[in-house]
Short mmCIF file of C-alpha atoms and ligand atoms in Angstrom, two decimals:
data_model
loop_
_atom_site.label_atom_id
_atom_site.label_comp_id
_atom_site.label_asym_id
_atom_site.label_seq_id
_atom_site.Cartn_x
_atom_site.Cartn_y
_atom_site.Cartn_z
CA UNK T 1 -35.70 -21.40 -6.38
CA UNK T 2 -37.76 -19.06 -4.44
CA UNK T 3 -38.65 -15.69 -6.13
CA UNK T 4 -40.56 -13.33 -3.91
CA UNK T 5 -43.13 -10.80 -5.16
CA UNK T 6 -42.99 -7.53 -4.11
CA UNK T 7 -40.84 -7.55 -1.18
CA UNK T 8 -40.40 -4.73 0.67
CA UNK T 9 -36.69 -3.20 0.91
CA UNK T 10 -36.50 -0.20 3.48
CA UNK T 11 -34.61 -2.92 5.47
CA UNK T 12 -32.55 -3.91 2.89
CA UNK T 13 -30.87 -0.32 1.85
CA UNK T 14 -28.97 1.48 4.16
CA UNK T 15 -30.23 4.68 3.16
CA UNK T 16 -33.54 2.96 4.56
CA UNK T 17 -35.78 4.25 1.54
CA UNK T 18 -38.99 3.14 1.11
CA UNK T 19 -38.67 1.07 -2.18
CA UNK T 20 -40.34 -2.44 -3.25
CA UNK T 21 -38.67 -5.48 -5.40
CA UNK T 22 -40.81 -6.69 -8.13
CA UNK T 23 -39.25 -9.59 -7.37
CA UNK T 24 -36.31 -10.73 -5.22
CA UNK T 25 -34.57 -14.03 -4.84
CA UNK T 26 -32.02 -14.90 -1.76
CA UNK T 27 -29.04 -16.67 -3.10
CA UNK T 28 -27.71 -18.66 -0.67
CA UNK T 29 -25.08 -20.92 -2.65
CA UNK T 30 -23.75 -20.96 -6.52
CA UNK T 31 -26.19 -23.52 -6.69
CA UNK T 32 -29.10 -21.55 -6.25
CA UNK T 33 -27.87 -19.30 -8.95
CA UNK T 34 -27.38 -21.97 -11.25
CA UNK T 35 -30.72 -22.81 -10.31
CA UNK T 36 -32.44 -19.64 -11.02
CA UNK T 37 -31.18 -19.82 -14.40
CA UNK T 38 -32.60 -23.13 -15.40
CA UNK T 39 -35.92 -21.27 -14.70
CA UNK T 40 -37.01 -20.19 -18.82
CA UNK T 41 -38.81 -17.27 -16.73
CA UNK T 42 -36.04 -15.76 -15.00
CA UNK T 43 -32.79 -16.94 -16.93
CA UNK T 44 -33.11 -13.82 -19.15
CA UNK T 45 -34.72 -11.43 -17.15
CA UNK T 46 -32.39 -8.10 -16.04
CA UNK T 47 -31.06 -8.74 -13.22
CA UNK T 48 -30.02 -6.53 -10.10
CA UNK T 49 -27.29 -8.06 -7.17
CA UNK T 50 -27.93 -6.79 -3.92
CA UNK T 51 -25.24 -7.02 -1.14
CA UNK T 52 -25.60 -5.08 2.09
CA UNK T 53 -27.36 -2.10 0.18
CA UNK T 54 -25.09 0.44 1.89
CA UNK T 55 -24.40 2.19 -1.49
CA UNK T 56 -27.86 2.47 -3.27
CA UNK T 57 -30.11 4.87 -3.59
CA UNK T 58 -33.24 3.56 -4.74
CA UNK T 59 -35.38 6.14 -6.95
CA UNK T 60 -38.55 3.98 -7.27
CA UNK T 61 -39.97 0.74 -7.37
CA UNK T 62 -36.68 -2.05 -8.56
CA UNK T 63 -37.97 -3.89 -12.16
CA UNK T 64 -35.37 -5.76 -12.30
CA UNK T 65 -35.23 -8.95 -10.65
CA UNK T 66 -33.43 -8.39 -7.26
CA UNK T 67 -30.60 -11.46 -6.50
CA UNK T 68 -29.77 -10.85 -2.67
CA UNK T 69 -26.51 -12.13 -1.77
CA UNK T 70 -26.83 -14.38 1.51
CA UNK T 71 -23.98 -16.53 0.64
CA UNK T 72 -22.00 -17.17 4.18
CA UNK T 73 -18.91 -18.99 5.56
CA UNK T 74 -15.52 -17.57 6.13
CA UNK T 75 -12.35 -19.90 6.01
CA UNK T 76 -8.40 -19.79 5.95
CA UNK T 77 -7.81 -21.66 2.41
CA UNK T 78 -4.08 -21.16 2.25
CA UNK T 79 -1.20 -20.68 3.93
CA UNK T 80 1.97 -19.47 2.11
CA UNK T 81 5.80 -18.53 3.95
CA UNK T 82 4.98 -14.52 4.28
CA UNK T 83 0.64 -14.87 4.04
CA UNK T 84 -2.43 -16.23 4.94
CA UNK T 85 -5.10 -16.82 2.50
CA UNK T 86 -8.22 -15.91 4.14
CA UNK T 87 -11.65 -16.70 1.79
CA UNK T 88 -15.21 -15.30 2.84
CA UNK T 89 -18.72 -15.87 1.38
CA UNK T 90 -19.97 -12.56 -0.52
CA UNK T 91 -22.66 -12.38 1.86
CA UNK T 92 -20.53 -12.40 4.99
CA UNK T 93 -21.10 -9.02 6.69
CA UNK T 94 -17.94 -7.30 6.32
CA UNK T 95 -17.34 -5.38 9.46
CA UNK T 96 -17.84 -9.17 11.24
CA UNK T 97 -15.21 -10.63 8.89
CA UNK T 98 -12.59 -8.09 9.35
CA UNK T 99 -13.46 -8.40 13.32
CA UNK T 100 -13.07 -11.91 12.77
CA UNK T 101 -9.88 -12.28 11.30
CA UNK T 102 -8.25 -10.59 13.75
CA UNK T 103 -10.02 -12.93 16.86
CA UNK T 104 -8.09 -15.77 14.15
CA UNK T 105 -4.92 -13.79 14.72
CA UNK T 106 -4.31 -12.74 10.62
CA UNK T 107 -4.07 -8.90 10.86
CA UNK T 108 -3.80 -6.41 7.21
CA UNK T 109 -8.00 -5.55 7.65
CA UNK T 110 -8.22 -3.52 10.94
CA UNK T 111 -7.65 -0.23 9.09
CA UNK T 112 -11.33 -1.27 7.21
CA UNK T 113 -13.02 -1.94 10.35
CA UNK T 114 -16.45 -0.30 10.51
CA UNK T 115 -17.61 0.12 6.84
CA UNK T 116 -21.04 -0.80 6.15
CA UNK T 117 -21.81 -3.46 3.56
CA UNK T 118 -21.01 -6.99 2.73
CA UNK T 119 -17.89 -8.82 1.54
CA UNK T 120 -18.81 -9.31 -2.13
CA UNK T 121 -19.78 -5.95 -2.44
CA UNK T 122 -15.87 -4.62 -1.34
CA UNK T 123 -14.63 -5.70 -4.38
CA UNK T 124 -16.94 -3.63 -6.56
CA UNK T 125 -15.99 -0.46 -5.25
CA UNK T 126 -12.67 -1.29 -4.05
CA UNK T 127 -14.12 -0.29 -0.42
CA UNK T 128 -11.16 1.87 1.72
CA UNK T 129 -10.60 3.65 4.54
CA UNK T 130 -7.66 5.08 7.21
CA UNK T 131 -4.52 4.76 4.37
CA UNK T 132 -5.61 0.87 2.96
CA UNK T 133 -8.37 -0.38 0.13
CA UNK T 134 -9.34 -3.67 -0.62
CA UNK T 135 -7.30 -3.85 -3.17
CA UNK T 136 -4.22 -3.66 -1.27
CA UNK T 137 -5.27 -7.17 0.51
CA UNK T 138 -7.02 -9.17 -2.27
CA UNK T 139 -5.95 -12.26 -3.46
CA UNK T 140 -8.69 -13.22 -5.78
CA UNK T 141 -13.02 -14.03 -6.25
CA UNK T 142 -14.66 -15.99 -7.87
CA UNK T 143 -18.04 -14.72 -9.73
CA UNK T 144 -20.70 -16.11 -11.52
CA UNK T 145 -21.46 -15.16 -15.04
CA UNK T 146 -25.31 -14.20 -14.86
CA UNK T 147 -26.00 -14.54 -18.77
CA UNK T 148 -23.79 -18.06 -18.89
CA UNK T 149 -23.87 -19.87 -15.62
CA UNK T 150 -19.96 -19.63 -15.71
CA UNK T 151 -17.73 -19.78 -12.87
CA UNK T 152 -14.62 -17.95 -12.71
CA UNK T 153 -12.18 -16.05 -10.94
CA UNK T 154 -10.71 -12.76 -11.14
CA UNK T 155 -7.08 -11.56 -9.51
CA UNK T 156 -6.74 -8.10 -8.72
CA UNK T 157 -5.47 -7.02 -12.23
CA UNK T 158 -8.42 -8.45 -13.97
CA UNK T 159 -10.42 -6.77 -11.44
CA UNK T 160 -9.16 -3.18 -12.90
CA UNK T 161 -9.37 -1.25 -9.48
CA UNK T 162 -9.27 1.99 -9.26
CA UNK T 163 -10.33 4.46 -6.18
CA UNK T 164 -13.71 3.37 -5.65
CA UNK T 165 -13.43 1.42 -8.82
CA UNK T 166 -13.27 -1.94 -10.66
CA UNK T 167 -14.95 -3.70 -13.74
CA UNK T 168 -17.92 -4.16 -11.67
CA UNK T 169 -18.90 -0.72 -12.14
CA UNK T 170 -18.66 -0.73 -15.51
CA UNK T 171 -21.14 -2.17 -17.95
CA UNK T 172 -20.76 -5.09 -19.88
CA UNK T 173 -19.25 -4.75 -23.70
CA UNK T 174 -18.94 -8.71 -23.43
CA UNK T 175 -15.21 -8.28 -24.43
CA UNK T 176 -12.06 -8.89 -23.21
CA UNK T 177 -9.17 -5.63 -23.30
CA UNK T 178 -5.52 -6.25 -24.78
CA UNK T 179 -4.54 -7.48 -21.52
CA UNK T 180 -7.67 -10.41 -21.43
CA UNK T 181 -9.00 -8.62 -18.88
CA UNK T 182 -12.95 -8.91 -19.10
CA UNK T 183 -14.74 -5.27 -19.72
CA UNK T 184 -17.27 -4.47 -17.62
CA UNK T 185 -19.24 -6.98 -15.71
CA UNK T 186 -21.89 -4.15 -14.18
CA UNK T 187 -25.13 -6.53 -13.81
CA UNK T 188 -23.30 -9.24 -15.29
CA UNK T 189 -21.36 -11.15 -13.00
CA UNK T 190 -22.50 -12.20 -9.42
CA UNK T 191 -19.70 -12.33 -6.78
CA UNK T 192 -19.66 -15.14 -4.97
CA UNK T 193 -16.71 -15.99 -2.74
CA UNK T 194 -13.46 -13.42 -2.27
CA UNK T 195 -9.79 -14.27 -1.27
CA UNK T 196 -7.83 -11.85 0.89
CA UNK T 197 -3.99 -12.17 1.59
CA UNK T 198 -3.06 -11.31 5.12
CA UNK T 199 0.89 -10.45 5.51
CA UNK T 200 2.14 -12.27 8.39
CA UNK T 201 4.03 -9.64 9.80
CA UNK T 202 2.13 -7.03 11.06
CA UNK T 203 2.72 -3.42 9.78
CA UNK T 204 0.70 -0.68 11.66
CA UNK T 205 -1.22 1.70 9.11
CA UNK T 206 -1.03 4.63 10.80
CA UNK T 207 -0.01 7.66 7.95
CA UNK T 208 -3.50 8.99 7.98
CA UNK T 209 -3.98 11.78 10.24
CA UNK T 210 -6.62 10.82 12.59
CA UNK T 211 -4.67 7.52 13.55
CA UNK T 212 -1.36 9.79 14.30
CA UNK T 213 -4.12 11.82 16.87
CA UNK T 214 -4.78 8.28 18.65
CA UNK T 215 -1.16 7.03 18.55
CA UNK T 216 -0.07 10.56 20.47
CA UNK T 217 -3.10 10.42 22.48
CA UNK T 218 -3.18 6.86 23.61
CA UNK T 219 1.43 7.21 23.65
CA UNK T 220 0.87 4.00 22.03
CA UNK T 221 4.14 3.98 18.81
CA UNK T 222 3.47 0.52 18.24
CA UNK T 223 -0.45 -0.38 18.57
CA UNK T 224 -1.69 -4.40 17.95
CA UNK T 225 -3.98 -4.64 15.04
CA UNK T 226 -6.61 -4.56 17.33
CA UNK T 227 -5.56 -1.59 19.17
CA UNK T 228 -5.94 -0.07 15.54
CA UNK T 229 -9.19 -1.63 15.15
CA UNK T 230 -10.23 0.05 18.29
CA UNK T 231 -9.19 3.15 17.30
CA UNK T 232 -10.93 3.05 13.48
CA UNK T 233 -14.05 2.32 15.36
CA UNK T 234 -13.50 5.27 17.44
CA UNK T 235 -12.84 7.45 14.92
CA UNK T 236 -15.63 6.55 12.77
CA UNK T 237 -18.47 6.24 15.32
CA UNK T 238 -17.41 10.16 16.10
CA UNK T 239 -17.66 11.24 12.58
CA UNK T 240 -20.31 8.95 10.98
CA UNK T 241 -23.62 8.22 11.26
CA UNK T 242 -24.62 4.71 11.97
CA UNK T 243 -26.63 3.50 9.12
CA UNK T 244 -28.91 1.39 11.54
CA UNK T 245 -29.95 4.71 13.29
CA UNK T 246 -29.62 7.26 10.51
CA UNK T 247 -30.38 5.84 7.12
CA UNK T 248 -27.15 6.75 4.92
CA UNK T 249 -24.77 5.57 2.00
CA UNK T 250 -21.19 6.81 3.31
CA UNK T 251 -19.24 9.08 1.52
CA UNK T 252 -22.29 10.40 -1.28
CA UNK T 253 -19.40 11.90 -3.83
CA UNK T 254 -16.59 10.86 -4.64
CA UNK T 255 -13.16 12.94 -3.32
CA UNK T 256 -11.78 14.98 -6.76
CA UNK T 257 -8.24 14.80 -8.29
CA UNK T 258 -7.57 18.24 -9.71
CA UNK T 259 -4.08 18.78 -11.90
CA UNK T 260 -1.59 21.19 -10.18
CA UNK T 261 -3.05 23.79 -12.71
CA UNK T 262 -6.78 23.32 -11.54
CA UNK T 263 -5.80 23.33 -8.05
CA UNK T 264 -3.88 26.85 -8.17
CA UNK T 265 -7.26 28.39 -9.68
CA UNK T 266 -8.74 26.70 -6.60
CA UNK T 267 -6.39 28.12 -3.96
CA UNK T 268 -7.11 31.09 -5.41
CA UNK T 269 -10.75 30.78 -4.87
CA UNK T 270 -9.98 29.52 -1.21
CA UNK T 271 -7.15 28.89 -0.13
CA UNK T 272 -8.20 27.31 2.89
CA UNK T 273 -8.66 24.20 0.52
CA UNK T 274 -8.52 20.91 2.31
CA UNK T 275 -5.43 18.90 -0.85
CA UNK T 276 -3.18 16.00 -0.81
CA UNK T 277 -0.05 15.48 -3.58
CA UNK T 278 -0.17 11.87 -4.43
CA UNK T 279 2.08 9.72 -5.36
CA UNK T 280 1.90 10.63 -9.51
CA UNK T 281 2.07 14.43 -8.74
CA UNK T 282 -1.70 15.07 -9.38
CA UNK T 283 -4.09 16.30 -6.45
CA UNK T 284 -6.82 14.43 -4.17
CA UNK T 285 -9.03 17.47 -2.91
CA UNK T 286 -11.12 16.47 0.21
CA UNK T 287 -14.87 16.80 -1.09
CA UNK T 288 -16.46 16.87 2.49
CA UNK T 289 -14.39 20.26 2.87
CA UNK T 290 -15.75 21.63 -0.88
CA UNK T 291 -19.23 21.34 -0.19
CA UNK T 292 -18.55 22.74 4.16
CA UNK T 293 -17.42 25.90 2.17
CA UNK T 294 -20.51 25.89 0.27
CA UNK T 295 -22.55 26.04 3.34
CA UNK T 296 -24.33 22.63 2.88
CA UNK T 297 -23.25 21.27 6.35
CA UNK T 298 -26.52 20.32 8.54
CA UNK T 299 -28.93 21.68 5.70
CA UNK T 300 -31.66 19.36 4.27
CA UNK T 301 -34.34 18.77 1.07
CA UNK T 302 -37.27 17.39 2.82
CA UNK T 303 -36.27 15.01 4.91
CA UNK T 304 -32.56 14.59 3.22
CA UNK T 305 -29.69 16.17 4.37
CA UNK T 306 -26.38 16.91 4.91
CA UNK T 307 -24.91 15.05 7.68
CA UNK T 308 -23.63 17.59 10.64
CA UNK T 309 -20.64 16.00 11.56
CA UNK T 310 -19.31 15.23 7.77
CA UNK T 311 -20.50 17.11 4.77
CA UNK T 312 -19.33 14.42 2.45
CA UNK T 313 -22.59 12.08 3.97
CA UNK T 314 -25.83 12.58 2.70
CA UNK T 315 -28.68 10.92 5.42
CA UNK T 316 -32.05 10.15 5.88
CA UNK T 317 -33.50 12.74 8.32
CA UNK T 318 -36.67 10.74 8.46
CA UNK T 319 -37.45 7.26 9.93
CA UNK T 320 -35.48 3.63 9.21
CA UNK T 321 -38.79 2.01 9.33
CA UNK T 322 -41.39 3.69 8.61
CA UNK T 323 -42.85 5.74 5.68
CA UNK T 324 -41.86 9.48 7.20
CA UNK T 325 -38.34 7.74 5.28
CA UNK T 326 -36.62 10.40 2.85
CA UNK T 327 -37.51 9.42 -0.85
CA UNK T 328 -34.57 8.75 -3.66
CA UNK T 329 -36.00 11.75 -5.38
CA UNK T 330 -35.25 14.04 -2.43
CA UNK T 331 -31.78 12.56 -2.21
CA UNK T 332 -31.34 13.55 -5.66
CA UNK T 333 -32.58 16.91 -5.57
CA UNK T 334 -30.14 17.33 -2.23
CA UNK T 335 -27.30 15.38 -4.56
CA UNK T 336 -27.72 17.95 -7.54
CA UNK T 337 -27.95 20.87 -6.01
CA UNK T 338 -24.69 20.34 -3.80
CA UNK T 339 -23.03 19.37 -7.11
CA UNK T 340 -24.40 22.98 -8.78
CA UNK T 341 -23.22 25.23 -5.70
CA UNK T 342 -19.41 23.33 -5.59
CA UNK T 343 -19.66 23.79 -9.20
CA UNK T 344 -20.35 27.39 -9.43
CA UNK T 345 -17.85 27.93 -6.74
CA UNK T 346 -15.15 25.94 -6.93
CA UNK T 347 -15.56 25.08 -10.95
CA UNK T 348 -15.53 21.22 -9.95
CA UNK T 349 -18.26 18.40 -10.68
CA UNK T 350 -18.59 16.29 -8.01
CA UNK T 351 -18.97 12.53 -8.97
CA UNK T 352 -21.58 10.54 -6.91
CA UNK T 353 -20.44 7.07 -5.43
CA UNK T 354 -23.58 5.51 -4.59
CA UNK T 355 -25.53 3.51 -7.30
CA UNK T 356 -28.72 5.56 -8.18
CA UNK T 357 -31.22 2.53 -9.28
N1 EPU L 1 -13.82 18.07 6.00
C1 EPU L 1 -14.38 19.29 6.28
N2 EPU L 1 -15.73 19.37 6.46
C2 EPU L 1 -16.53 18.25 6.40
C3 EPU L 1 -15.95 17.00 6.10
C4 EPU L 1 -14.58 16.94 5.90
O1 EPU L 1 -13.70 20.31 6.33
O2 EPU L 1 -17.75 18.40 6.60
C5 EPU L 1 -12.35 17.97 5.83
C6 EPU L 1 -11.73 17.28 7.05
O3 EPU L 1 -11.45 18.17 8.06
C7 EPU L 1 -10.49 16.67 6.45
C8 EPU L 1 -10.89 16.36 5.02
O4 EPU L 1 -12.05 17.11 4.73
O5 EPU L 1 -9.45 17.62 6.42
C9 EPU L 1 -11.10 14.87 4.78
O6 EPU L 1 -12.14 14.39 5.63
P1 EPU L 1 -12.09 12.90 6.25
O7 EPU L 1 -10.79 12.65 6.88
O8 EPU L 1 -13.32 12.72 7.08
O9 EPU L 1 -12.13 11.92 5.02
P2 EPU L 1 -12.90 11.99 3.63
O10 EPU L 1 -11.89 12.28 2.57
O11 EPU L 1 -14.07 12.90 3.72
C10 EPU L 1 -12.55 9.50 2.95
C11 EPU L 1 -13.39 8.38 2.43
C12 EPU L 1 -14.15 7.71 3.56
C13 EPU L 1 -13.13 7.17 4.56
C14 EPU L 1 -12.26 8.34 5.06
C15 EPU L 1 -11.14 7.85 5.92
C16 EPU L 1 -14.00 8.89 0.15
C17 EPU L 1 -15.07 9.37 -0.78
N3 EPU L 1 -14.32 8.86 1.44
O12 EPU L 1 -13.42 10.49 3.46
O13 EPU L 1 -14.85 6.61 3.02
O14 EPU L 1 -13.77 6.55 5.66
O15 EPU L 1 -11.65 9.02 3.93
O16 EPU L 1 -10.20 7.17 5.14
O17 EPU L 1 -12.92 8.57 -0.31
C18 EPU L 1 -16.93 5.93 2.10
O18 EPU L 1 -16.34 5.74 1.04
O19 EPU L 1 -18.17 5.69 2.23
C19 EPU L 1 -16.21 6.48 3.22
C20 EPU L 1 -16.81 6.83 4.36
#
């Protein structure tokens, strides 16, 4: 196997930072993997799995070695009475796969169209957008266990997810819960192939507010899957930046749930407060409206900043390819001091999303 020194990685984050690998390695199959391990020099070195790098931030130089996921094809693997089993290579670019599936006729991803990144990297955060997450149309992956060379494959339950969640967030204890379910598999495990299960019959997603906007504008009750498709792109390309222009890592914090109790003391801080009730009574507070109505909209640290059209987006004010790029360190100092102002404000700690490496 190939291991590159030094290797460059402004391309290769979407924030386009200005970072190098020590060392990098493209994985291409699970047999370059198993490769790589049979190599005394890298089998237990720390190891760092790169997908699209839409949700990095990269603070420095990366130490550890750097596995890049190239690992392609996209397939239907099953068919069942009510689904179709769609499987994709963790490397597959996920905005082509869900615009894919639907040229294949199996609809249930639309609603996802648009986010940056690549399919094995959906998983780990349990990517979601316009009322549907991954989770809500996985079948099962399969991963490879970095430390072991084992193969094996996770359904959703193992997968713990949560909003923006799952065990591959989570550091490794090397244990399994009460339930078997591995614990943690952060740096661990390398995803290599994910299952999706596509409901036959279509079932617009259309609860979430901006999509009501297109169905009244467009007089359209009962869009195609594409039609939605369309109108996610739409929506998205109004609001957010594209990372290939404007270096970025989506949504920078993560949107708060509050009790009933802490939301009251917030109402009566604003009560213009953007909330939702979900389903188990507690309250999702919209973060991109928390920092807004701490003035952070449009402002910047060096050349980070606050994107103007959503507050929750933190971008790269500088250049995707060239060294004028914001730093990690700047993102940071943006990152904490938003956090500080919606804290002495609004009494809440924002959580970041990205990984901060
Ligand atoms: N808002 C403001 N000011 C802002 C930004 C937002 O007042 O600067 C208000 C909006 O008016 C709206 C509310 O905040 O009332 C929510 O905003 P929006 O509908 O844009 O969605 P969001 O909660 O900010 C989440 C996801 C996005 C996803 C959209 C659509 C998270 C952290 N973010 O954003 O996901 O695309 O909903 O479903 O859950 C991502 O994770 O990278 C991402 C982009």
């Amino acid at each position: 196997m190939l291991v590159e020194k030094n290797v460059p990685l402004q391309s290769l984050n979407s924030f386009h930072i200005v970072a190098k690998a020590h060392a990098l390695c493209r994985i291409h199959s699970q047999d370059d993997v198993l490769a790589l391990l049979q190599q005394p020099q890298w089998a237990g070195a720390d190891k760092f799995v790169l997908g699209g790098g839409s949700n990095l931030v990269l603070t420095g130089d990366v130490k550890p070695l750097v596995l890049k996921v190239e690992i392609g094809g996209r397939k239907l693997v099953a068919e069942t009475a009510k689904a179709f089993i769609v499987e994709a290579g963790a490397g597959e670019n996920w905005h082509d796969f869900v615009a894919w599936t639907l040229v294949q006729g199996y609809s249930g991803l639309e609603n996802m169209a648009m986010i940056p990144g690549t399919v094995g990297a959906a998983p780990v955060q349990n990517i979601g957008a316009y009322g549907v997450e991954l989770q809500d149309r996985f079948e099962s992956l399969d991963a490879i266990d970095l430390d072991t060379g084992h193969v094996f494959t996770l359904n959703a339950a193992q997968c713990a997810f949560g909003y923006r969640d799952s065990v591959f967030k989570h550091s490794s204890s090397g244990s399994l819960d009460r339930h078997q379910r591995p614990i943690g598999l952060k740096n661990r495990a390398l995803i290599l192939r994910v299952r999706f299960c596509l409901p036959k019959r279509f079932v617009p997603m259309l609860g979430y507010a901006d999509l009501e906007k297109k169905m009244a504008e467009h007089a359209c009750p009962q869009p195609s899957a594409q039609q939605v498709f369309d109108w996610v792109c739409e929506i998205r390309r109004a609001k957010l930046p594209n990372p290939a222009l404007i270096g970025n890592a989506g949504s920078f914090f993560k949107n708060p749930t509050v009790s009933v109790e802490q939301c009251a003391d917030i109402i009566a801080r604003d009560p213009k407060v953007v909330h939702y009730v979900l389903a188990d009574g507690a309250i999702k507070l919209a973060a991109g409206w928390l920092i807004d109505a701490c003035g952070w909209r449009g402002k910047s640290v060096g050349q980070a900043g606050v994107y103007e059209k959503q507050a929750l987006v933190l971008v790269n004010r500088g250049s995707v390819n060239g060294a004028d790029a914001a730093t990690g360190g700047e993102v940071m100092t943006l990152a904490k001091a938003i956090q500080t102002s919606v804290y002495e404000r609004f009494g809440l700690m924002l959580e970041m999303e990205p990984v901060v490496l």
